[in-house]
XYZ file of C-alpha atoms in Angstrom:
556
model
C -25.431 -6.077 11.264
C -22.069 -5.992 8.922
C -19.883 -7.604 11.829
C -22.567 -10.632 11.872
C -22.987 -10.904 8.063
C -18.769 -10.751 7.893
C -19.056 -13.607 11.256
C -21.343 -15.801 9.355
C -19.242 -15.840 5.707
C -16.481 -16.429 7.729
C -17.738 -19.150 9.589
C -19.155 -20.891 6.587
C -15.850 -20.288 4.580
C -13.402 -21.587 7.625
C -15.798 -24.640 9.246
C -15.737 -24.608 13.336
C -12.345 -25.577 14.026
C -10.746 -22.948 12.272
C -13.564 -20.585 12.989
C -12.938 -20.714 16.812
C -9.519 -20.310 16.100
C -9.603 -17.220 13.977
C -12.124 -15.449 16.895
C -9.367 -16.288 19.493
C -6.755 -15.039 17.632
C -8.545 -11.834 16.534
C -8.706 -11.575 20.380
C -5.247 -11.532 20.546
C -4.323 -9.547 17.753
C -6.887 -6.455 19.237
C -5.010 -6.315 22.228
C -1.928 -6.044 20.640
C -3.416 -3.275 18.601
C -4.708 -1.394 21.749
C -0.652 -1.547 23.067
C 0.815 -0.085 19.841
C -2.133 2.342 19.713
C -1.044 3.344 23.160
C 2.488 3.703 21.982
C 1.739 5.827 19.396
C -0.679 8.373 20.779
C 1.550 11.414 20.922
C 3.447 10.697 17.621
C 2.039 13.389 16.180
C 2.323 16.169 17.897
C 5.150 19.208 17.775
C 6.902 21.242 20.148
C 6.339 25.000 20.492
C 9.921 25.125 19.172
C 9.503 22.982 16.046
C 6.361 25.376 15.446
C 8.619 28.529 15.527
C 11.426 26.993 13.000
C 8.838 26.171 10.242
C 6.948 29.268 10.705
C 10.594 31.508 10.023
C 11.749 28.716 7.312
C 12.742 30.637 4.179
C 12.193 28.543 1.355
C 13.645 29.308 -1.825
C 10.409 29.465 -4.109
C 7.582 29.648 -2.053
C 4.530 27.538 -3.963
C 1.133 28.181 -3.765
C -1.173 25.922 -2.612
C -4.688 25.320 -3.126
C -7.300 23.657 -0.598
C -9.813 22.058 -1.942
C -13.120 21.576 0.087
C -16.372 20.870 -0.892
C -19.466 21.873 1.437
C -22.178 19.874 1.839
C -24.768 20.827 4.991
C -21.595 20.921 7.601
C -22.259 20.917 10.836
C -20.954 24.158 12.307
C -18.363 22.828 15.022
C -17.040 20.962 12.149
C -16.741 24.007 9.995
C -15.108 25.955 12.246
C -12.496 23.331 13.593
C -11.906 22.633 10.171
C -11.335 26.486 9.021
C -8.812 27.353 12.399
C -6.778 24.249 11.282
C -6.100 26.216 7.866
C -5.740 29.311 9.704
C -2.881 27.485 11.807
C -0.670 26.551 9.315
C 3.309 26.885 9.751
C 3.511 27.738 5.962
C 1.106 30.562 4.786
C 1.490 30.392 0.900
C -2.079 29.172 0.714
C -5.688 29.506 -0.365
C -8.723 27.786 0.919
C -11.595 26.926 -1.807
C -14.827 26.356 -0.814
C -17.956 25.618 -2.694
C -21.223 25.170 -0.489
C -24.089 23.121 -2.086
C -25.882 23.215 1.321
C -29.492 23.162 1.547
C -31.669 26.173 2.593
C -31.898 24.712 6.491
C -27.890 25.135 6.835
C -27.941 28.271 5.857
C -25.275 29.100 8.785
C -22.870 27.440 6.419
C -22.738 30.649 4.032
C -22.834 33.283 7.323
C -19.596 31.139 8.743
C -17.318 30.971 5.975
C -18.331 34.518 4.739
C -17.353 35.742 8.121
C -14.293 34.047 7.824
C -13.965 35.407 4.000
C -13.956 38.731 5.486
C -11.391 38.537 7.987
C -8.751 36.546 5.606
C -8.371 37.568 1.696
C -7.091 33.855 1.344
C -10.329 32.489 2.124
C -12.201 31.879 -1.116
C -16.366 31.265 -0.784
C -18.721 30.232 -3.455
C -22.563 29.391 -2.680
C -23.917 26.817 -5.248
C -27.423 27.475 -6.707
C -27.611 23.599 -5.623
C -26.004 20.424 -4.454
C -23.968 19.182 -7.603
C -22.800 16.042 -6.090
C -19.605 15.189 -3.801
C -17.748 15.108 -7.512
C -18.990 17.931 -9.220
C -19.109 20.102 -5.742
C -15.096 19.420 -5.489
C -15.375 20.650 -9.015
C -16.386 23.971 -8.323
C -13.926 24.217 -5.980
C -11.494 23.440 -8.279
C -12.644 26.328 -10.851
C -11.518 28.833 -8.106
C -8.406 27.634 -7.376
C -5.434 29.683 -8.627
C -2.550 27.616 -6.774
C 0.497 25.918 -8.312
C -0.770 22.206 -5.943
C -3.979 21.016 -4.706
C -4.846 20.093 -1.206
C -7.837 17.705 -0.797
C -9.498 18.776 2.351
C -13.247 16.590 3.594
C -15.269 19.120 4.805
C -15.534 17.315 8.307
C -11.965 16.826 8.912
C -8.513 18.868 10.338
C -5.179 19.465 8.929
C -2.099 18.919 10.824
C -0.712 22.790 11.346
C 2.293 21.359 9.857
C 0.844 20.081 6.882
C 1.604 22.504 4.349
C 4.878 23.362 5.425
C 5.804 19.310 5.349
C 4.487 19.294 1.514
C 6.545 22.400 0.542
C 9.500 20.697 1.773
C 9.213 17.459 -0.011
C 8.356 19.976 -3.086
C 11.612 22.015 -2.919
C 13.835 19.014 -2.163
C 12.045 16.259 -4.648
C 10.340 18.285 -6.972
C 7.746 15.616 -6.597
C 4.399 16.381 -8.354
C 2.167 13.483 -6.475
C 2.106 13.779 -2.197
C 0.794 11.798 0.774
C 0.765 11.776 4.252
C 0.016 9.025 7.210
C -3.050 10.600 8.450
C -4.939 9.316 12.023
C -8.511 8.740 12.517
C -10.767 10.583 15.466
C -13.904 10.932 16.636
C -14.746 13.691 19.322
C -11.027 15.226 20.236
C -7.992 15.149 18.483
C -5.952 14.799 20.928
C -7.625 11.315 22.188
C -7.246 9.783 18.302
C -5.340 6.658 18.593
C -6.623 5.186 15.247
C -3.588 6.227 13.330
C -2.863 4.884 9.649
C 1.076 4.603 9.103
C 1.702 3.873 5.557
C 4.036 2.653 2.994
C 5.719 4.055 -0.308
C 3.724 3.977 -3.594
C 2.635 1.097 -4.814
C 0.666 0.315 -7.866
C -1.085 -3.480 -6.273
C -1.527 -1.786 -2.958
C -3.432 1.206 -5.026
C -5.360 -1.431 -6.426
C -6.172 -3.376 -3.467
C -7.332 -0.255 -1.697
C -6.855 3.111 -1.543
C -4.402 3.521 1.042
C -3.435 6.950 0.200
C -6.579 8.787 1.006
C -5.780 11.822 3.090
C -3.009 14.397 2.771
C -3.118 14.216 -0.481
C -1.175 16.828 -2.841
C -0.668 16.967 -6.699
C 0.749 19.425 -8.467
C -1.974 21.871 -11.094
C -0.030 20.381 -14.040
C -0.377 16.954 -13.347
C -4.407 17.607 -12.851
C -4.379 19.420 -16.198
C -2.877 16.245 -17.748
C -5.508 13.760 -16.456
C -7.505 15.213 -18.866
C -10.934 15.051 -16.737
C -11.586 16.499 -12.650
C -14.099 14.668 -10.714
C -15.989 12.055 -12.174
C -19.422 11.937 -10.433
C -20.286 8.377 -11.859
C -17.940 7.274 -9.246
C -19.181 9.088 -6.247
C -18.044 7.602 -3.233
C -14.570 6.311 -4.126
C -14.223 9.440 -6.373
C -10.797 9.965 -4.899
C -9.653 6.048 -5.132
C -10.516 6.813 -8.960
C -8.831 10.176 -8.884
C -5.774 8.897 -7.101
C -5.613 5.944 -9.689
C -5.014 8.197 -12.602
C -3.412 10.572 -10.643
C -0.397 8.186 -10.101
C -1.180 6.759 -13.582
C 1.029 9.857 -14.874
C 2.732 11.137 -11.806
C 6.666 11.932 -12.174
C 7.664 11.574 -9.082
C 5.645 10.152 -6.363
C 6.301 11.174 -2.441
C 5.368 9.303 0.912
C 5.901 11.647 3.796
C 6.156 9.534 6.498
C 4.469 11.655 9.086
C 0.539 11.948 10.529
C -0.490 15.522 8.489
C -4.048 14.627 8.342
C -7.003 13.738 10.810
C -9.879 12.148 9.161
C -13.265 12.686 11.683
C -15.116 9.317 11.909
C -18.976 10.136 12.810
C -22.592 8.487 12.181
C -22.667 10.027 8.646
C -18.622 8.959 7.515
C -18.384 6.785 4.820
C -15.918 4.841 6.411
C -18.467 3.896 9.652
C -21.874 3.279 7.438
C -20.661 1.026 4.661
C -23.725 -1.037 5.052
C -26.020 1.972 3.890
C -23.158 3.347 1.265
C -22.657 0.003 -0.610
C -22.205 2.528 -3.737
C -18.898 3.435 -2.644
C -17.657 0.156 -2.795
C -19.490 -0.570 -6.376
C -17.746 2.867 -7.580
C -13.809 1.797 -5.987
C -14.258 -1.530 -8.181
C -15.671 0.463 -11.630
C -12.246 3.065 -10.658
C -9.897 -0.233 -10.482
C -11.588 -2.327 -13.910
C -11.219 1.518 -15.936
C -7.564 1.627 -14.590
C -7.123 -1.948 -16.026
C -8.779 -0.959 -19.609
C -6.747 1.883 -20.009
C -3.548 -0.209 -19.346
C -4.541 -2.768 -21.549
C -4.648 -5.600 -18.724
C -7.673 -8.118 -18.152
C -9.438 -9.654 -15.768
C -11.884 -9.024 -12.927
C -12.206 -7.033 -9.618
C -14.181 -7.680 -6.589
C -14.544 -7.489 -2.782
C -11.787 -9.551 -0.871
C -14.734 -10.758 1.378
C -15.153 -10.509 4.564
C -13.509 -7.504 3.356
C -15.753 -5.101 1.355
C -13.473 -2.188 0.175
C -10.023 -4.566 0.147
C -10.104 -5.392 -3.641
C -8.991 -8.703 -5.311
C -8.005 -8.848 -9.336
C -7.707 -11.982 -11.001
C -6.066 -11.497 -14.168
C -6.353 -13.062 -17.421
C -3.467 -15.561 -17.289
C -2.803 -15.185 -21.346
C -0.870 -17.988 -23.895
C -0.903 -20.552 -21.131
C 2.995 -20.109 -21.071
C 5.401 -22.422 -19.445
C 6.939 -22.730 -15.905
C 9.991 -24.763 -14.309
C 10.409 -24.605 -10.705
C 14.238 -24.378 -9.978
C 14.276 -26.596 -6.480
C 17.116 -25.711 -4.407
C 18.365 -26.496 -0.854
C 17.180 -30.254 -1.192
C 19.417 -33.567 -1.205
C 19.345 -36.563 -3.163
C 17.285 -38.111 -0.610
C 14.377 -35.545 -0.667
C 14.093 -35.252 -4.238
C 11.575 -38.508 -4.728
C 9.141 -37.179 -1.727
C 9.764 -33.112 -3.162
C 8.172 -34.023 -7.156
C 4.732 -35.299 -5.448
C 4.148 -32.773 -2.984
C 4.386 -30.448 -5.654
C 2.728 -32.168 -8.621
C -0.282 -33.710 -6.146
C -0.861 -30.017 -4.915
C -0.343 -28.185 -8.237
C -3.387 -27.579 -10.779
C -1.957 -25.438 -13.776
C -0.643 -28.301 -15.997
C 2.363 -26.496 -18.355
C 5.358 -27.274 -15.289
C 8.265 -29.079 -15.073
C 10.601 -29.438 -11.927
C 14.405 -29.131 -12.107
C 16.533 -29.870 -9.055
C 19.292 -27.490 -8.867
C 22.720 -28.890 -8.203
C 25.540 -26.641 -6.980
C 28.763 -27.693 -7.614
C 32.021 -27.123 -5.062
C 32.779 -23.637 -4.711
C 29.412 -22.762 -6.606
C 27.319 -20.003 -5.607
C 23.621 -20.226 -5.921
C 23.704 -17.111 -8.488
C 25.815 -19.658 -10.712
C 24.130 -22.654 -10.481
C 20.577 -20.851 -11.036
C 21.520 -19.346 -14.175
C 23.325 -22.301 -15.558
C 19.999 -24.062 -15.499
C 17.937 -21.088 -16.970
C 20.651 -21.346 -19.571
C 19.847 -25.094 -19.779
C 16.519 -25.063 -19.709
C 14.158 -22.727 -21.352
C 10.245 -21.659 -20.174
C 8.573 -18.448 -19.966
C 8.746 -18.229 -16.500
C 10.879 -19.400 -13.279
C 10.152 -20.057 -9.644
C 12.504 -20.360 -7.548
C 11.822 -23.154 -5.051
C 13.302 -24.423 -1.623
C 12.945 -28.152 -1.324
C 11.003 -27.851 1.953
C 8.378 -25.803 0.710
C 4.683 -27.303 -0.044
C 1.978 -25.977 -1.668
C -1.076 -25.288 -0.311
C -3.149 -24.290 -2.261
C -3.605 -25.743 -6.261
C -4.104 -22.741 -7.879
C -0.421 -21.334 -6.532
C 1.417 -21.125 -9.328
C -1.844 -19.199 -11.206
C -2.388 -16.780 -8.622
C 1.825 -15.610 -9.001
C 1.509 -16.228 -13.008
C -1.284 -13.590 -13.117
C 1.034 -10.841 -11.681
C 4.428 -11.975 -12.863
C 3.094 -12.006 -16.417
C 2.984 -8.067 -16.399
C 5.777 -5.896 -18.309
C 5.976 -3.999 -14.702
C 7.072 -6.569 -12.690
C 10.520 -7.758 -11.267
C 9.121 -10.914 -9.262
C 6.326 -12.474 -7.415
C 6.346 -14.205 -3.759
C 3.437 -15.730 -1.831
C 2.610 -15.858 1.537
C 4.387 -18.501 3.350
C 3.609 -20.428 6.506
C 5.782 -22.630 8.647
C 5.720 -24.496 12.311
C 1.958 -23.998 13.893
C -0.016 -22.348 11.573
C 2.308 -19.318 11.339
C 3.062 -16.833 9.280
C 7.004 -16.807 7.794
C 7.115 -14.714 4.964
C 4.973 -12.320 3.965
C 8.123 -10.217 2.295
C 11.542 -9.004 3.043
C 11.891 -5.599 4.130
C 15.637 -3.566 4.672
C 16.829 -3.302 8.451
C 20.156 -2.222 9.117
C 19.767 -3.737 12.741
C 18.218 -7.170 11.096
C 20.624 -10.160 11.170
C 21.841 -9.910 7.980
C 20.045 -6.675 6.913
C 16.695 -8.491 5.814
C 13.615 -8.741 7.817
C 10.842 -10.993 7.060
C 7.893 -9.239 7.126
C 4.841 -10.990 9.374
C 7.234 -13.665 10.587
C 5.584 -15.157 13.819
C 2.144 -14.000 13.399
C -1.028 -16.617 13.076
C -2.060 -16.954 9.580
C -5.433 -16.290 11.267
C -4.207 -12.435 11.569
C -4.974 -10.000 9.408
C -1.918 -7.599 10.439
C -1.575 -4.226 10.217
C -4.424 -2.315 8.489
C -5.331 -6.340 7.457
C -1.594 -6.398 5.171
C -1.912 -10.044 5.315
C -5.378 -10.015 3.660
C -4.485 -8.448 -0.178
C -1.545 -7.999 -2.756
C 0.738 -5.167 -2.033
C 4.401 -4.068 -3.570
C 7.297 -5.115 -1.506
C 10.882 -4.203 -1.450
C 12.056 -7.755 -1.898
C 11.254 -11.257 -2.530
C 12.203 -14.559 -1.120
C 14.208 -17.637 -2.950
C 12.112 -19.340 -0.403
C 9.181 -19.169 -3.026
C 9.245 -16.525 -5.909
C 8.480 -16.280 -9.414
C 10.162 -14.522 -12.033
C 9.594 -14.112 -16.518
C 12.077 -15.265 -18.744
C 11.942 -11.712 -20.239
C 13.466 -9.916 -16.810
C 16.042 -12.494 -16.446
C 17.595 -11.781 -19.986
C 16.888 -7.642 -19.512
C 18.595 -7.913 -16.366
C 21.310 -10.711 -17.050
C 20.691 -13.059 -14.832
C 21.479 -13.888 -11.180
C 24.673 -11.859 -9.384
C 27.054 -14.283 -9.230
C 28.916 -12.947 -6.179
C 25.467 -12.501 -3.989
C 26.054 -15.282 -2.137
C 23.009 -16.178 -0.094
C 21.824 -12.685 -1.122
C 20.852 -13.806 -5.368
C 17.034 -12.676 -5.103
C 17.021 -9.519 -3.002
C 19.685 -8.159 -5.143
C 17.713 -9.121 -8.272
C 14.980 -7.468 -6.532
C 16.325 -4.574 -5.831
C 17.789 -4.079 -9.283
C 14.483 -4.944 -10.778
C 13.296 -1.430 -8.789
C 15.932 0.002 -10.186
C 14.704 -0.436 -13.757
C 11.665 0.974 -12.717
C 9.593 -2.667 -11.986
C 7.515 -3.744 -8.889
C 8.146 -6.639 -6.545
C 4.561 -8.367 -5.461
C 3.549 -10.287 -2.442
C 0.177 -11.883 -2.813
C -1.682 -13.507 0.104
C -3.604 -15.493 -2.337
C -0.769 -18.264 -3.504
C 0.379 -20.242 0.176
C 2.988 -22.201 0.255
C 4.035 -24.265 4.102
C 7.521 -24.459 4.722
C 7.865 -28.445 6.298
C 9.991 -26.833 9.115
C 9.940 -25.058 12.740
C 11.658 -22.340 11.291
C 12.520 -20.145 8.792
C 16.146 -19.937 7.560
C 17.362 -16.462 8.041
C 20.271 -14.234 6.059
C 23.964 -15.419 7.417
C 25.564 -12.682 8.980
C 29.078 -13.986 7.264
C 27.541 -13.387 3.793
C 26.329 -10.041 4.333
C 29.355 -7.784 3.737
C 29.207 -7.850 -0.037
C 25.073 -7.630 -0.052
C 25.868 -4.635 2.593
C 29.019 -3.125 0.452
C 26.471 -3.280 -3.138
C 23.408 -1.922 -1.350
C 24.499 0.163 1.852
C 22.878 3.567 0.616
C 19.404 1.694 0.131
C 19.982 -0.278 3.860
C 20.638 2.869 5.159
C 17.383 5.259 4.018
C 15.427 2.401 5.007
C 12.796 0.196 3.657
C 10.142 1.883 1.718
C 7.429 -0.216 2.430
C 8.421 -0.644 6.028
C 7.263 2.366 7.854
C 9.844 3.963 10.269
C 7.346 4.350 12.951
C 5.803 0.781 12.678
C 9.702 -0.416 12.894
C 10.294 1.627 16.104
C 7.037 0.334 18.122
C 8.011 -2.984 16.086
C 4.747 -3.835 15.204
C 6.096 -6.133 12.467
């Protein structure tokens, strides 16, 4: 019933033309999905040998941890695959915390895990006089827990045997107090899941667009004491996306360990398969986001990205109606009378002006860039190419909202060029791209979601493109300007600083611009050695939000 409710708003949002031509290339885009799925299958999995090394790894201070799992009516087989994947654990430091709110027909429930309780001291059993609630059940579990982190653990799901030993060596290394895994979907055996969910560093949009973290999930006892309240049962259903939110709100240091530690069982009952009868999940997720938004002092409202119900959309409060010049660059005398009406005929927000950016002999970009910033004050900048078009009115608005924020660096939309394909959807690190910059999405329809739909919501990037990117007054003075020397390279190194100083770099699918070309210019090779010389130890770990695995199947 949901896939013909999501067919019918699509069709009446797209018309038939575009319709048919989504459906065809959804076809496509499955059986590309299916390949990398096939790729991926044994990613997971460790040798006997890597077993034996973390099971006689010495670490220097050993931490506790704590796993947290609520009972609720489990079916046995599920209770027992989920209690030998905590017995199999490389790293033994650990205590399991259960808290059964089953009913009085499961009573096998309390017989299984008592059993169990018997056999290992670190298995910790509570019965509940009743069902509390998914929130107030993990609760309980909580009260028991004597750990120094706490491991979220579904009832119906299996840990990776590697997972603890994985967190305890981020721990020791990072001292991180906030830690996720990739985690991989199944449905009757493990070792047929295919469904796997490789994910990217923290970031706060992405958070807010959907929680992506989900499962492993590890925090440290100090930063739950600090949150100030556990569960929140009014929110039931996305309890952990509202968990997770404040969670992060306070986190020190934040960890993405970039390996499958979790698998998440998808049956009948799951959440994530009955949406249609479990609406309330998706009603809680968007109360989580708008409280996360009150208590940072930021306005505006949430809702379902549609056809999408649990990817979120914000539109914020765009507040003093400030002022915006576009800085157009790459564009010739000739170009500039057809450039100012294809912006100003396809632009709705009214407080604009356009200057066309000259660059003198022997000029770099950087120079001529802030030499007109200099010239020419406004709240806010976008940077421009002179082939770009917008698409859609509201562009500049939809960038504004975002760029507006004290915690960003800069804003970029999604960008389209030749046949209705997709050219930028951000630039991501590769030390074996031309130039050391890949363009995220390049060559995919627009009609693609991507992977885990990334061209369908807002999400932090490493880097933004001159091609079209927005950026306040405010973080041009803080961070003085353009490099000067960063020839060809001005924005990604402003980028990149502006992470440096702590601020996020945002893609959003929502402003689209069409470049008037075939193609999209890419980084020159012969300008790369001082981008390469400035930025080599970032190049070299790798892009954050460009997952190593994703990279080597090359999925983007």
């Amino acid at each position: 019933m949901f896939k013909i409710q999501k067919a019918i708003v699509l069709l009446l949002k797209q018309g038939p033309t575009k319709f048919v031509r989504t459906i065809v290339s959804k076809k496509k885009e499955k059986k590309k999905i299916i390949e990398f799925k096939n790729k991926a299958r044994n990613i997971h999995l460790i040798s006997e040998e890597e077993r034996e090394r973390q099971r006689k790894w010495e670490f220097q201070n050993c931490r506790k941890f704590s796993i947290i799992t609520p009972l609720y009516n489990t079916p046995v087989e599920y209770l027992i695959e989920l209690l030998e994947s905590v017995e199999r654990q490389t790293y033994t430091n650990w205590e399991l915390c259960l808290a059964d709110g089953s009913d009085d027909k499961h009573e096998y429930v309390e017989k299984v895990c008592k059993d169990w309780m018997n056999r290992d001291n670190r298995i910790i059993y509570m019965k509940l006089k009743k069902n509390l609630g998914i929130s107030n059940n993990t609760n309980e579990c909580l009260k028991l827990a004597s750990g120094d982190f706490f491991g979220l653990l579904d009832h119906d799901d299996v840990l990776h045997e590697s997972a603890l030993f994985e967190m305890m060596c981020v721990i020791e290394k990072t001292e991180a107090d906030f830690i996720y895994s990739d985690e991989v979907k199944f449905s009757k055996e493990i070792s047929d899941a295919t469904d796997f969910n490789f994910k990217s560093a923290f970031g706060k949009d992405e958070l807010r667009s959907h929680n992506y973290i989900c499962h492993f999930t590890v925090f440290s006892k100090e930063l739950l004491e600090n949150a100030n309240e556990l569960y929140r049962s009014n929110f039931d259903g996305s309890q952990d996306h509202d968990m997770v939110l404040r969670l992060t709100e306070r986190a020190k240091n934040i960890v993405h360990i970039p390996k499958v530690l979790y698998y998440w069982r998808v049956h009948p009952d799951s959440v994530s398969m009955n949406l249609d009868s479990k609406s309330y999940a998706v009603d809680a997720a968007i109360r989580a986001i708008k409280e996360q938004l009150i208590r940072e002092n930021e306005h505006g409202s949430v809702s379902s990205n549609l056809p999408y119900r649990t990817i979120y959309r914000i539109s914020y409060d765009i507040l003093q109606h400030p002022k915006v010049i576009i800085l157009v660059h790459n564009n010739s005398n000739l170009q500039i009378d057809e450039i100012k009406p294809r912006i100003d005929n396809n632009t709705s927000y009214d407080n604009y002006e356009i200057i066309f950016v000259e660059i003198k002999e022997n000029e770099t970009l950087g120079i001529a860039l802030n030499r007109d910033i200099s010239h020419n004050k406004a709240d806010f900048y976008v940077l421009f190419d002179g082939a770009c078009i917008p698409e859609n009115d509201d562009w500049i608005e939809e960038m504004l909202m975002y760029a507006q924020r004290n915690d960003v660096c800069t804003v970029s939309p999604k960008i389209l060029f030749g046949n209705n394909l997709i050219g930028y959807a951000g630039l991501a690190l590769d030390a074996n791209e031309k130039g050391f910059i890949k363009f995220l999405g390049k060559g995919f329809s627009d009609d693609e979601q991507g992977y885990e739909a990334m061209f369908r919501y807002v999400r932090n990037i490493t880097a933004s493109w001159k091609g079209c990117c927005m950026i306040s007054a405010e973080k041009l003075r803080m961070m003085g300007g353009f490099s000067e020397d960063m020839d060809g390279y001005e924005e990604v190194d402003f980028s990149l600083r502006g992470i440096q100083n702590k601020l996020w770099n945002v893609w959003t699918c929502f402003a689209k611009i069409n470049y008037d070309s075939m193609e999209i210019p890419s980084f020159e090779e012969k300008k790369s050695k001082i981008f390469y010389n400035r930025w080599q130890d970032e190049i070299k770990k790798g892009d954050r939000y460009y997952h190593p695995i994703l990279k080597e199947l090359r999925w983007l």
